[in-house]
Amino acid sequence: MVRGPRVEPSFADLSEPEYAHLVGLAADAVRRITETLAEHPAFGVPDGGPKPGDVDDEGSRRADALRRVRAGRAAQALLADVVAQGATGNAADAVWLGASLADLGESTGSTRQAARKRWPDLGRIYRIRRWVSGHAADLITVLRMVDDQSTGYRAPAGSADALDAALRALAGALLDVLRDHDSGTVLDPQTGRPARWRRLADAVDVRLRTVAELATATTPEADTALAAARGVLAHYDAATAEPAAERAEPA
């Protein structure tokens, strides 16, 4: 794939009304957060007492302004955290939708390496998404096999309730996976966020894994299902592990 030159996003590309609208949105958010924090006792400031030349209510107004200064600094830090969390969530969503780290780097005017350094967890998401999307039909088959043999398993002593709960969770996860598969969209209709591959990965890595770890087969059919599950999990672990080249890459 040939990529064009990276272009750093710029507010200069916006019209004056567009930029003014965004400034207004940001200013309104800052004002409301600052006012809320300024009213909280934790953001009070020491009473500096009267100053030479104070008139009327100047002293109390000064204290109010100083509280807003302190609250404004806290609002700035809060907004920076929220924006960073939002960017991380958007980046993760993009990867669940098939974007690579190179795509993320290009979208931010940087490089794949810069994107990996900024969002170190996304490489694993990319590997998970690529593998489960490429093996979806086989994974659903194995999930069904294990679910269909739910009466053919025995739990270790003292773990019967845990196995029952794990089988119920697997059955619920399988229903979600099948619903996603038939929905015609990869998004969760309630949240609007990518769900199909995330839920399939969870069904395999969490639900199927728990059953495979707890269950002992009591029938040949159940033994076949568990063997298939353990084979799937071994492939999943190998395919989603961090490559040695990335582990060796300097931070």
XYZ file of N, CA and C in Angstrom:
753
model
N 0.845 -1.192 0.000
C 0.000 0.000 0.000
C 0.883 1.246 0.000
N 0.636 2.128 -0.946
C 1.408 3.364 -1.036
C 0.705 4.447 -0.238
N 1.424 5.048 0.678
C 0.843 6.089 1.516
C 1.344 7.444 1.057
N 0.455 8.429 1.126
C 0.840 9.784 0.777
C 1.624 10.422 1.903
N 2.095 11.633 1.697
C 2.843 12.333 2.748
C 1.946 12.619 3.941
N 2.524 12.511 5.149
C 1.757 12.809 6.354
C 1.519 14.312 6.441
N 0.291 14.654 6.750
C -0.074 16.060 6.871
C -0.575 16.298 8.289
N 0.077 17.176 9.009
C -0.326 17.493 10.376
C -1.651 18.238 10.357
N -2.660 17.745 11.094
C -3.923 18.473 11.146
C -3.696 19.887 11.680
N -4.425 20.852 11.140
C -4.202 22.240 11.533
C -5.522 22.980 11.630
N -5.650 23.811 12.675
C -6.834 24.660 12.795
C -6.880 25.699 11.678
N -5.741 25.919 11.029
C -5.726 26.878 9.925
C -6.607 26.420 8.767
N -6.929 25.125 8.738
C -7.782 24.605 7.672
C -9.263 24.875 7.930
N -9.590 25.381 9.126
C -10.981 25.685 9.459
C -11.315 27.114 9.059
N -12.579 27.334 8.764
C -13.027 28.706 8.528
C -13.100 29.439 9.863
N -13.158 30.756 9.822
C -13.252 31.530 11.065
C -14.500 31.166 11.864
N -15.686 31.032 11.237
C -16.864 30.627 12.022
C -16.703 29.242 12.643
N -16.104 28.306 11.914
C -15.899 26.961 12.461
C -14.966 27.016 13.668
N -13.890 27.768 13.540
C -12.935 27.874 14.646
C -13.581 28.561 15.841
N -14.335 29.627 15.587
C -14.995 30.352 16.675
C -15.991 29.450 17.395
N -16.690 28.612 16.649
C -17.645 27.688 17.268
C -16.933 26.725 18.207
N -15.811 26.179 17.764
C -15.058 25.253 18.607
C -14.497 25.948 19.840
N -14.002 27.158 19.668
C -13.502 27.923 20.812
C -14.623 28.148 21.814
N -15.809 28.448 21.319
C -16.944 28.654 22.213
C -17.291 27.400 22.992
N -17.273 26.245 22.320
C -17.551 24.987 23.016
C -16.525 24.730 24.114
N -15.241 24.934 23.782
C -14.185 24.697 24.763
C -14.280 25.681 25.920
N -14.529 26.954 25.607
C -14.611 27.974 26.653
C -15.779 27.703 27.585
N -16.901 27.253 27.027
C -18.064 26.954 27.868
C -17.769 25.793 28.802
N -17.101 24.755 28.290
C -16.755 23.619 29.141
C -15.800 24.041 30.251
N -14.794 24.841 29.904
C -13.832 25.313 30.907
C -14.532 26.156 31.961
N -15.419 27.039 31.524
C -16.118 27.918 32.469
C -16.947 27.101 33.451
N -17.712 26.133 32.952
C -18.585 25.357 33.829
C -17.789 24.498 34.801
N -16.714 23.890 34.329
C -15.889 23.081 35.228
C -15.210 23.959 36.270
N -14.690 25.098 35.839
C -14.012 26.009 36.763
C -14.968 26.511 37.825
N -16.176 26.902 37.438
C -17.155 27.387 38.412
C -17.511 26.301 39.421
N -17.668 25.074 38.942
C -18.004 23.968 39.843
C -16.882 23.722 40.844
N -15.647 23.701 40.363
C -14.516 23.461 41.258
C -14.306 24.625 42.218
N -14.511 25.845 41.746
C -14.283 27.017 42.596
C -15.224 27.045 43.786
N -16.389 26.415 43.651
C -17.348 26.381 44.754
C -17.036 25.284 45.762
N -16.104 24.392 45.418
C -15.784 23.283 46.316
C -14.788 23.751 47.372
N -15.006 23.349 48.643
C -14.093 23.787 49.715
C -12.633 23.408 49.467
N -12.405 22.314 48.744
C -11.026 21.878 48.518
C -10.226 22.876 47.704
N -10.911 23.768 47.001
C -10.209 24.715 46.138
C -10.219 26.130 46.712
N -10.453 26.212 48.024
C -10.338 27.502 48.675
C -8.890 27.956 48.739
N -8.680 29.229 48.971
C -7.328 29.781 49.079
C -7.196 30.462 50.435
N -5.981 30.516 50.980
C -5.790 31.188 52.270
C -6.249 32.647 52.199
N -6.831 33.095 53.285
C -7.281 34.488 53.355
C -6.060 35.391 53.519
N -5.781 36.161 52.500
C -4.621 37.043 52.565
C -4.877 38.331 53.323
N -6.125 38.517 53.769
C -6.438 39.730 54.507
C -6.532 40.937 53.589
N -6.848 42.067 54.160
C -7.001 43.285 53.350
C -5.661 43.746 52.782
N -5.744 44.413 51.642
C -4.569 44.980 50.992
C -4.674 46.505 51.050
N -3.544 47.159 51.095
C -3.601 48.622 51.070
C -4.360 49.104 49.833
N -5.274 50.008 50.042
C -6.024 50.578 48.937
C -7.283 49.831 48.581
N -7.593 48.731 49.320
C -8.836 48.014 49.030
C -10.034 48.940 49.195
N -11.002 48.789 48.316
C -12.249 49.545 48.442
C -13.424 48.590 48.355
N -14.473 48.944 49.065
C -15.730 48.199 49.031
C -15.482 46.690 49.200
N -15.959 45.897 48.241
C -15.863 44.433 48.374
C -14.654 43.858 47.634
N -13.638 44.682 47.444
C -12.491 44.247 46.650
C -11.807 43.015 47.249
N -11.717 42.945 48.570
C -11.044 41.813 49.209
C -11.749 40.496 48.935
N -13.076 40.468 49.103
C -13.808 39.223 48.866
C -13.797 38.848 47.387
N -13.877 39.873 46.517
C -13.832 39.580 45.081
C -12.462 39.031 44.680
N -11.433 39.528 45.346
C -10.080 39.035 45.070
C -9.971 37.565 45.471
N -10.525 37.230 46.629
C -10.492 35.830 47.072
C -11.241 34.929 46.093
N -12.387 35.413 45.594
C -13.138 34.640 44.591
C -12.297 34.412 43.333
N -11.615 35.474 42.891
C -10.802 35.360 41.676
C -9.655 34.380 41.871
N -9.041 34.396 43.070
C -7.943 33.474 43.332
C -8.431 32.028 43.380
N -9.653 31.829 43.915
C -10.221 30.480 43.885
C -10.415 30.012 42.439
N -10.854 30.932 41.593
C -11.055 30.563 40.189
C -9.729 30.256 39.494
N -8.670 30.967 39.909
C -7.348 30.660 39.347
C -6.947 29.237 39.699
N -7.104 28.889 40.982
C -6.751 27.533 41.408
C -7.644 26.508 40.714
N -8.938 26.798 40.676
C -9.862 25.869 40.027
C -9.571 25.747 38.537
N -9.159 26.850 37.923
C -8.846 26.814 36.497
C -7.669 25.917 36.187
N -6.664 25.924 37.069
C -5.522 25.032 36.864
C -5.973 23.576 36.955
N -6.837 23.297 37.924
C -7.341 21.930 38.062
C -8.201 21.546 36.860
N -9.005 22.496 36.376
C -9.833 22.232 35.197
C -8.963 21.920 33.988
N -7.860 22.640 33.861
C -6.938 22.401 32.747
C -6.397 20.975 32.796
N -5.990 20.528 33.984
C -5.464 19.169 34.121
C -6.551 18.133 33.848
N -7.767 18.410 34.354
C -8.874 17.479 34.140
C -9.193 17.336 32.654
N -9.277 18.457 31.957
C -9.590 18.413 30.532
C -8.501 17.685 29.750
N -7.248 17.900 30.132
C -6.156 17.200 29.446
C -6.295 15.689 29.620
N -6.647 15.247 30.844
C -6.847 13.817 31.089
C -8.012 13.274 30.266
N -9.122 14.023 30.258
C -10.311 13.566 29.533
C -10.037 13.488 28.036
N -9.362 14.494 27.509
C -9.034 14.492 26.079
C -8.115 13.314 25.744
N -7.132 13.058 26.605
C -6.217 11.938 26.360
C -6.961 10.609 26.408
N -7.869 10.464 27.386
C -8.655 9.235 27.474
C -9.548 9.069 26.249
N -10.137 10.180 25.798
C -10.970 10.123 24.608
C -10.176 9.721 23.382
N -8.979 10.278 23.245
C -8.126 9.931 22.102
C -7.732 8.459 22.144
N -7.442 7.960 23.348
C -7.086 6.547 23.485
C -8.261 5.656 23.113
N -9.461 6.029 23.576
C -10.647 5.253 23.229
C -10.925 5.266 21.740
N -10.778 6.430 21.113
C -10.995 6.523 19.669
C -9.965 5.700 18.899
N -8.719 5.725 19.378
C -7.675 4.943 18.716
C -7.965 3.445 18.838
N -8.397 3.019 20.032
C -8.736 1.603 20.218
C -9.902 1.204 19.317
N -10.915 2.068 19.232
C -12.050 1.777 18.349
C -11.586 1.622 16.906
N -10.693 2.509 16.473
C -10.199 2.439 15.098
C -9.484 1.115 14.839
N -8.716 0.653 15.829
C -7.997 -0.608 15.658
C -8.970 -1.784 15.645
N -9.986 -1.754 16.518
C -10.999 -2.815 16.480
C -11.731 -2.832 15.137
N -11.729 -1.702 14.443
C -12.357 -1.620 13.121
C -11.376 -1.925 11.993
N -10.167 -2.334 12.340
C -9.218 -2.781 11.331
C -8.069 -1.852 11.035
N -8.002 -0.692 11.698
C -6.882 0.222 11.455
C -5.591 -0.370 12.018
N -4.495 -0.108 11.340
C -3.180 -0.536 11.817
C -2.517 0.613 12.572
N -1.406 0.315 13.230
C -0.656 1.378 13.886
C -0.129 2.375 12.863
N 0.183 1.894 11.663
C 0.606 2.815 10.605
C -0.533 3.766 10.234
N -1.765 3.240 10.190
C -2.924 4.097 9.913
C -3.086 5.156 11.000
N -2.912 4.745 12.257
C -3.031 5.699 13.360
C -1.955 6.768 13.267
N -0.731 6.339 12.972
C 0.342 7.317 12.830
C 0.049 8.313 11.726
N -0.434 7.813 10.599
C -0.740 8.703 9.485
C -1.864 9.667 9.845
N -2.858 9.184 10.595
C -3.996 10.045 10.935
C -3.604 11.176 11.873
N -2.505 11.001 12.603
C -2.054 12.040 13.534
C -0.811 12.768 13.031
N -0.434 12.508 11.783
C 0.732 13.181 11.224
C 2.041 12.692 11.794
N 2.065 11.425 12.251
C 3.303 10.892 12.822
C 3.618 9.554 12.157
N 4.218 8.645 12.897
C 4.654 7.365 12.347
C 4.036 6.214 13.119
N 4.192 5.010 12.572
C 3.738 3.813 13.271
C 4.430 3.692 14.625
N 5.735 3.958 14.641
C 6.486 3.843 15.895
C 5.976 4.842 16.928
N 5.657 6.055 16.478
C 5.129 7.061 17.404
C 3.773 6.641 17.941
N 2.936 6.062 17.075
C 1.623 5.599 17.526
C 1.768 4.464 18.531
N 2.696 3.547 18.286
C 2.891 2.431 19.218
C 3.409 2.930 20.564
N 4.258 3.946 20.527
C 4.782 4.497 21.781
C 3.686 5.230 22.547
N 2.812 5.929 21.817
C 1.744 6.679 22.469
C 0.673 5.755 23.022
N 0.348 4.691 22.271
C -0.706 3.756 22.679
C -0.140 2.339 22.690
N 0.638 1.986 23.699
C 1.347 0.702 23.684
C 0.442 -0.522 23.714
N -0.808 -0.374 24.156
C -1.698 -1.531 24.244
C -2.366 -1.871 22.916
N -2.266 -0.986 21.939
C -3.041 -1.184 20.714
C -2.448 -2.238 19.787
N -1.155 -2.516 19.922
C -0.571 -3.574 19.104
C -1.239 -4.909 19.384
N -1.512 -5.187 20.651
C -2.183 -6.447 21.006
C -3.616 -6.454 20.480
N -4.314 -5.326 20.606
C -5.675 -5.264 20.068
C -5.660 -5.544 18.569
N -4.689 -4.974 17.871
C -4.588 -5.198 16.424
C -4.402 -6.682 16.122
N -3.528 -7.352 16.874
C -3.285 -8.776 16.627
C -4.523 -9.608 16.950
N -5.211 -9.248 18.046
C -6.427 -9.975 18.412
C -7.490 -9.808 17.333
N -7.718 -8.570 16.929
C -8.762 -8.305 15.940
C -8.458 -9.021 14.628
N -7.217 -8.955 14.197
C -6.837 -9.596 12.930
C -7.067 -11.100 12.994
N -6.728 -11.711 14.137
C -6.846 -13.166 14.232
C -8.296 -13.606 14.355
N -9.063 -12.979 15.250
C -10.445 -13.443 15.423
C -11.286 -13.163 14.184
N -11.042 -12.039 13.503
C -11.822 -11.748 12.299
C -11.485 -12.724 11.178
N -10.253 -13.206 11.155
C -9.852 -14.154 10.125
C -10.265 -15.585 10.410
N -10.697 -15.859 11.644
C -11.086 -17.222 12.030
C -12.489 -17.260 12.631
N -13.302 -16.271 12.326
C -14.596 -16.131 12.996
C -15.464 -17.375 12.861
N -15.597 -17.905 11.657
C -16.478 -19.060 11.454
C -16.001 -20.260 12.268
N -14.692 -20.516 12.269
C -14.158 -21.644 13.037
C -14.341 -21.427 14.535
N -14.152 -20.200 14.984
C -14.310 -19.915 16.412
C -15.751 -20.122 16.850
N -16.691 -19.667 16.047
C -18.105 -19.863 16.384
C -18.434 -21.353 16.429
N -17.872 -22.121 15.509
C -18.099 -23.570 15.511
C -17.620 -24.198 16.811
N -16.427 -23.814 17.265
C -15.887 -24.385 18.502
C -16.693 -23.920 19.711
N -17.075 -22.651 19.740
C -17.912 -22.172 20.842
C -19.205 -22.970 20.916
N -19.809 -23.246 19.773
C -21.045 -24.038 19.748
C -20.788 -25.471 20.216
N -19.683 -26.052 19.766
C -19.360 -27.420 20.181
C -19.278 -27.525 21.695
N -18.559 -26.608 22.307
C -18.376 -26.651 23.760
C -19.696 -26.389 24.466
N -20.471 -25.435 23.963
C -21.769 -25.137 24.571
C -22.726 -26.319 24.429
N -22.723 -26.968 23.278
C -23.639 -28.093 23.048
C -23.364 -29.267 23.979
N -22.137 -29.402 24.448
C -21.770 -30.526 25.316
C -21.761 -30.139 26.795
N -22.524 -29.115 27.149
C -22.458 -28.573 28.517
C -22.808 -29.595 29.592
N -23.581 -30.625 29.244
C -23.920 -31.643 30.251
C -22.864 -32.739 30.331
N -21.843 -32.652 29.500
C -20.840 -33.711 29.464
C -19.538 -33.357 30.146
N -19.596 -32.399 31.073
C -18.376 -31.973 31.766
C -18.495 -32.230 33.265
N -17.363 -32.461 33.871
C -17.289 -32.600 35.323
C -16.267 -31.594 35.821
N -16.572 -31.001 36.970
C -15.669 -30.013 37.561
C -14.814 -30.663 38.639
N -13.641 -30.102 38.935
C -12.857 -30.583 40.071
C -13.654 -30.432 41.363
N -13.266 -31.174 42.367
C -13.964 -31.112 43.649
C -14.032 -29.675 44.148
N -15.229 -29.263 44.534
C -15.427 -27.923 45.063
C -15.591 -26.850 44.019
N -15.557 -27.205 42.724
C -15.632 -26.196 41.660
C -16.873 -26.334 40.791
N -17.844 -27.119 41.250
C -19.038 -27.343 40.432
C -19.776 -26.041 40.154
N -19.923 -25.213 41.178
C -20.635 -23.942 40.972
C -19.874 -23.039 40.003
N -18.561 -23.043 40.113
C -17.756 -22.211 39.217
C -17.896 -22.677 37.773
N -17.923 -23.990 37.561
C -18.091 -24.502 36.198
C -19.478 -24.176 35.669
N -20.503 -24.331 36.506
C -21.861 -23.978 36.069
C -21.926 -22.511 35.650
N -21.324 -21.641 36.453
C -21.327 -20.208 36.124
C -20.555 -19.955 34.831
N -19.443 -20.653 34.654
C -18.641 -20.472 33.440
C -19.403 -20.930 32.202
N -20.151 -22.014 32.315
C -20.937 -22.505 31.179
C -22.079 -21.552 30.849
N -22.702 -20.994 31.880
C -23.764 -20.009 31.620
C -23.184 -18.774 30.939
N -22.022 -18.339 31.409
C -21.386 -17.167 30.800
C -20.997 -17.452 29.353
N -20.523 -18.659 29.083
C -20.174 -19.028 27.708
C -21.412 -19.029 26.822
N -22.516 -19.577 27.327
C -23.752 -19.602 26.541
C -24.219 -18.187 26.225
N -24.140 -17.294 27.213
C -24.528 -15.905 26.977
C -23.617 -15.221 25.978
N -22.318 -15.483 26.088
C -21.363 -14.882 25.154
C -21.601 -15.389 23.737
N -21.925 -16.676 23.603
C -22.204 -17.233 22.280
C -23.431 -16.575 21.664
N -24.468 -16.351 22.461
C -25.655 -15.662 21.945
C -25.300 -14.267 21.445
N -24.471 -13.552 22.205
C -24.049 -12.208 21.777
C -23.258 -12.275 20.469
N -22.373 -13.248 20.366
C -21.562 -13.394 19.155
C -22.448 -13.686 17.948
N -23.427 -14.579 18.122
C -24.325 -14.911 17.013
C -25.197 -13.723 16.641
N -25.618 -12.973 17.644
C -26.424 -11.774 17.375
C -25.596 -10.754 16.597
N -24.354 -10.569 17.005
C -23.467 -9.659 16.271
C -23.280 -10.128 14.830
N -23.096 -11.428 14.671
C -22.831 -11.989 13.343
C -23.999 -11.743 12.388
N -25.226 -11.749 12.935
C -26.420 -11.599 12.100
C -26.926 -10.165 12.014
N -26.272 -9.240 12.707
C -26.822 -7.886 12.840
C -26.587 -7.005 11.623
N -25.586 -7.325 10.820
C -25.272 -6.475 9.678
C -24.427 -5.270 10.018
N -23.953 -5.175 11.249
C -23.079 -4.072 11.653
C -22.070 -4.575 12.666
N -20.919 -3.933 12.709
C -19.902 -4.308 13.697
C -20.018 -3.459 14.957
N -20.971 -2.521 14.976
C -21.111 -1.618 16.113
C -22.156 -2.120 17.095
N -21.959 -1.790 18.361
C -22.970 -2.049 19.375
C -24.088 -1.034 19.195
N -25.339 -1.464 19.036
C -26.417 -0.507 18.779
C -26.672 0.450 19.933
N -26.270 0.070 21.144
C -26.514 0.938 22.299
C -25.398 1.955 22.496
N -24.155 1.528 22.319
C -23.026 2.432 22.570
C -22.491 3.075 21.298
N -22.767 2.463 20.142
C -22.213 2.974 18.896
C -20.734 2.681 18.722
N -20.190 1.845 19.589
C -18.761 1.522 19.509
C -18.572 0.128 18.901
N -17.386 -0.147 18.346
C -17.133 -1.465 17.769
C -17.330 -2.562 18.807
N -18.037 -3.621 18.416
C -18.352 -4.666 19.385
C -18.107 -6.073 18.857
N -18.266 -6.275 17.542
C -18.281 -7.655 17.033
C -17.016 -8.412 17.382
N -15.864 -7.885 17.020
C -14.620 -8.632 17.238
C -14.203 -8.594 18.700
N -14.543 -7.529 19.382
C -14.229 -7.448 20.817
C -14.976 -8.546 21.578
N -16.273 -8.708 21.252
C -17.062 -9.723 21.953
C -16.635 -11.136 21.567
N -16.283 -11.330 20.303
C -15.808 -12.656 19.907
C -14.495 -12.980 20.618
N -13.607 -12.002 20.717
C -12.346 -12.217 21.428
C -12.593 -12.529 22.895
N -13.527 -11.814 23.519
C -13.853 -12.064 24.922
C -14.449 -13.459 25.091
N -15.306 -13.862 24.157
C -15.915 -15.190 24.244
C -14.847 -16.280 24.219
N -13.807 -16.064 23.420
C -12.739 -17.057 23.314
C -11.764 -16.951 24.481
N -11.225 -15.764 24.693
C -10.121 -15.590 25.637
C -10.560 -15.681 27.093
N -11.810 -15.321 27.370
C -12.288 -15.332 28.754
C -13.253 -16.490 28.992
N -14.353 -16.519 28.246
C -15.413 -17.499 28.520
C -14.985 -18.921 28.160
N -14.491 -19.097 26.938
C -14.065 -20.436 26.524
C -12.873 -20.906 27.349
N -11.947 -19.993 27.624
C -10.757 -20.361 28.399
C -11.135 -20.838 29.800
N -12.083 -20.164 30.438
C -12.484 -20.556 31.790
C -13.074 -21.961 31.800
N -13.940 -22.252 30.832
C -14.521 -23.597 30.753
C -13.431 -24.630 30.498
N -12.535 -24.345 29.571
C -11.472 -25.302 29.237
C -10.567 -25.578 30.432
N -10.372 -24.578 31.283
C -9.513 -24.762 32.454
C -10.210 -25.543 33.562
N -11.535 -25.416 33.648
C -12.269 -26.045 34.742
C -12.789 -27.441 34.411
N -13.157 -27.661 33.157
C -13.940 -28.845 32.812
C -13.078 -30.070 32.526
N -13.617 -31.223 32.932
C -13.109 -32.526 32.525
C -14.235 -33.235 31.790
N -13.936 -33.811 30.646
C -14.978 -34.444 29.836
C -15.426 -35.766 30.450
N -16.725 -36.048 30.331
C -17.273 -37.328 30.789
C -17.834 -38.139 29.626
N -17.779 -37.587 28.418
C -18.246 -38.294 27.223
C -17.237 -38.066 26.101
N -17.207 -38.942 25.104
C -16.303 -38.723 23.968
C -16.578 -37.406 23.245
N -17.861 -37.044 23.118
C -18.213 -35.800 22.436
C -17.696 -34.587 23.198
N -17.829 -34.629 24.516
C -17.328 -33.524 25.333
C -15.807 -33.453 25.266
N -15.160 -34.617 25.214
C -13.702 -34.641 25.108
C -13.246 -34.012 23.791
N -13.963 -34.301 22.709
C -13.639 -33.700 21.414
C -13.813 -32.187 21.461
N -14.900 -31.744 22.102
C -15.159 -30.303 22.199
C -14.074 -29.603 22.999
N -13.670 -30.188 24.118
C -12.631 -29.562 24.941
C -11.285 -29.562 24.224
N -10.999 -30.632 23.490
C -9.745 -30.664 22.729
C -9.735 -29.561 21.673
N -10.873 -29.348 21.021
C -10.968 -28.270 20.033
C -10.783 -26.917 20.701
N -11.391 -26.749 21.875
C -11.275 -25.482 22.594
C -9.829 -25.204 22.977
N -9.157 -26.211 23.476
C -7.766 -26.006 23.900
C -6.857 -25.753 22.702
N -7.171 -26.365 21.578
C -6.411 -26.072 20.369
C -6.603 -24.636 19.913
N -7.844 -24.166 19.958
C -8.141 -22.778 19.597
C -7.393 -21.818 20.512
N -7.405 -22.101 21.803
C -6.751 -21.207 22.760
C -5.239 -21.182 22.555
N -4.659 -22.313 22.215
C -3.217 -22.336 21.942
C -2.894 -21.477 20.721
N -3.713 -21.582 19.681
C -3.500 -20.750 18.490
C -3.711 -19.274 18.815
N -4.735 -18.986 19.619
C -5.021 -17.596 20.008
C -3.825 -16.993 20.735
N -3.295 -17.729 21.699
C -2.166 -17.212 22.480
C -0.943 -16.976 21.597
N -0.693 -17.893 20.672
C 0.471 -17.737 19.800
C 0.300 -16.561 18.846
N -0.922 -16.387 18.333
C -1.158 -15.341 17.335
C -1.204 -13.951 17.935
N -1.567 -13.848 19.203
C -1.742 -12.524 19.809
C -0.582 -12.115 20.707
N 0.404 -12.993 20.877
C 1.572 -12.646 21.696
C 2.372 -11.544 21.010
N 3.045 -10.749 21.815
C 3.858 -9.663 21.266
C 5.046 -10.237 20.502
N 5.249 -9.828 19.247
C 6.391 -10.341 18.482
C 7.715 -9.969 19.147
N 8.695 -10.837 18.993
C 10.006 -10.581 19.598
C 10.608 -9.285 19.091
N 10.370 -8.956 17.827
C 10.941 -7.727 17.262
C 10.404 -6.496 17.969
N 9.121 -6.521 18.348
C 8.549 -5.371 19.047
C 9.037 -5.308 20.482
N 9.234 -6.470 21.121
C 9.756 -6.463 22.493
C 11.155 -5.877 22.525
N 11.921 -6.123 21.467
C 13.307 -5.646 21.430
C 13.418 -4.206 20.969
N 12.331 -3.663 20.393
C 12.382 -2.300 19.862
C 12.528 -1.306 21.006
N 13.440 -0.339 20.936
C 13.624 0.615 22.030
C 12.381 1.442 22.253
N 12.127 1.771 23.523
C 10.937 2.560 23.853
C 11.126 3.991 23.415
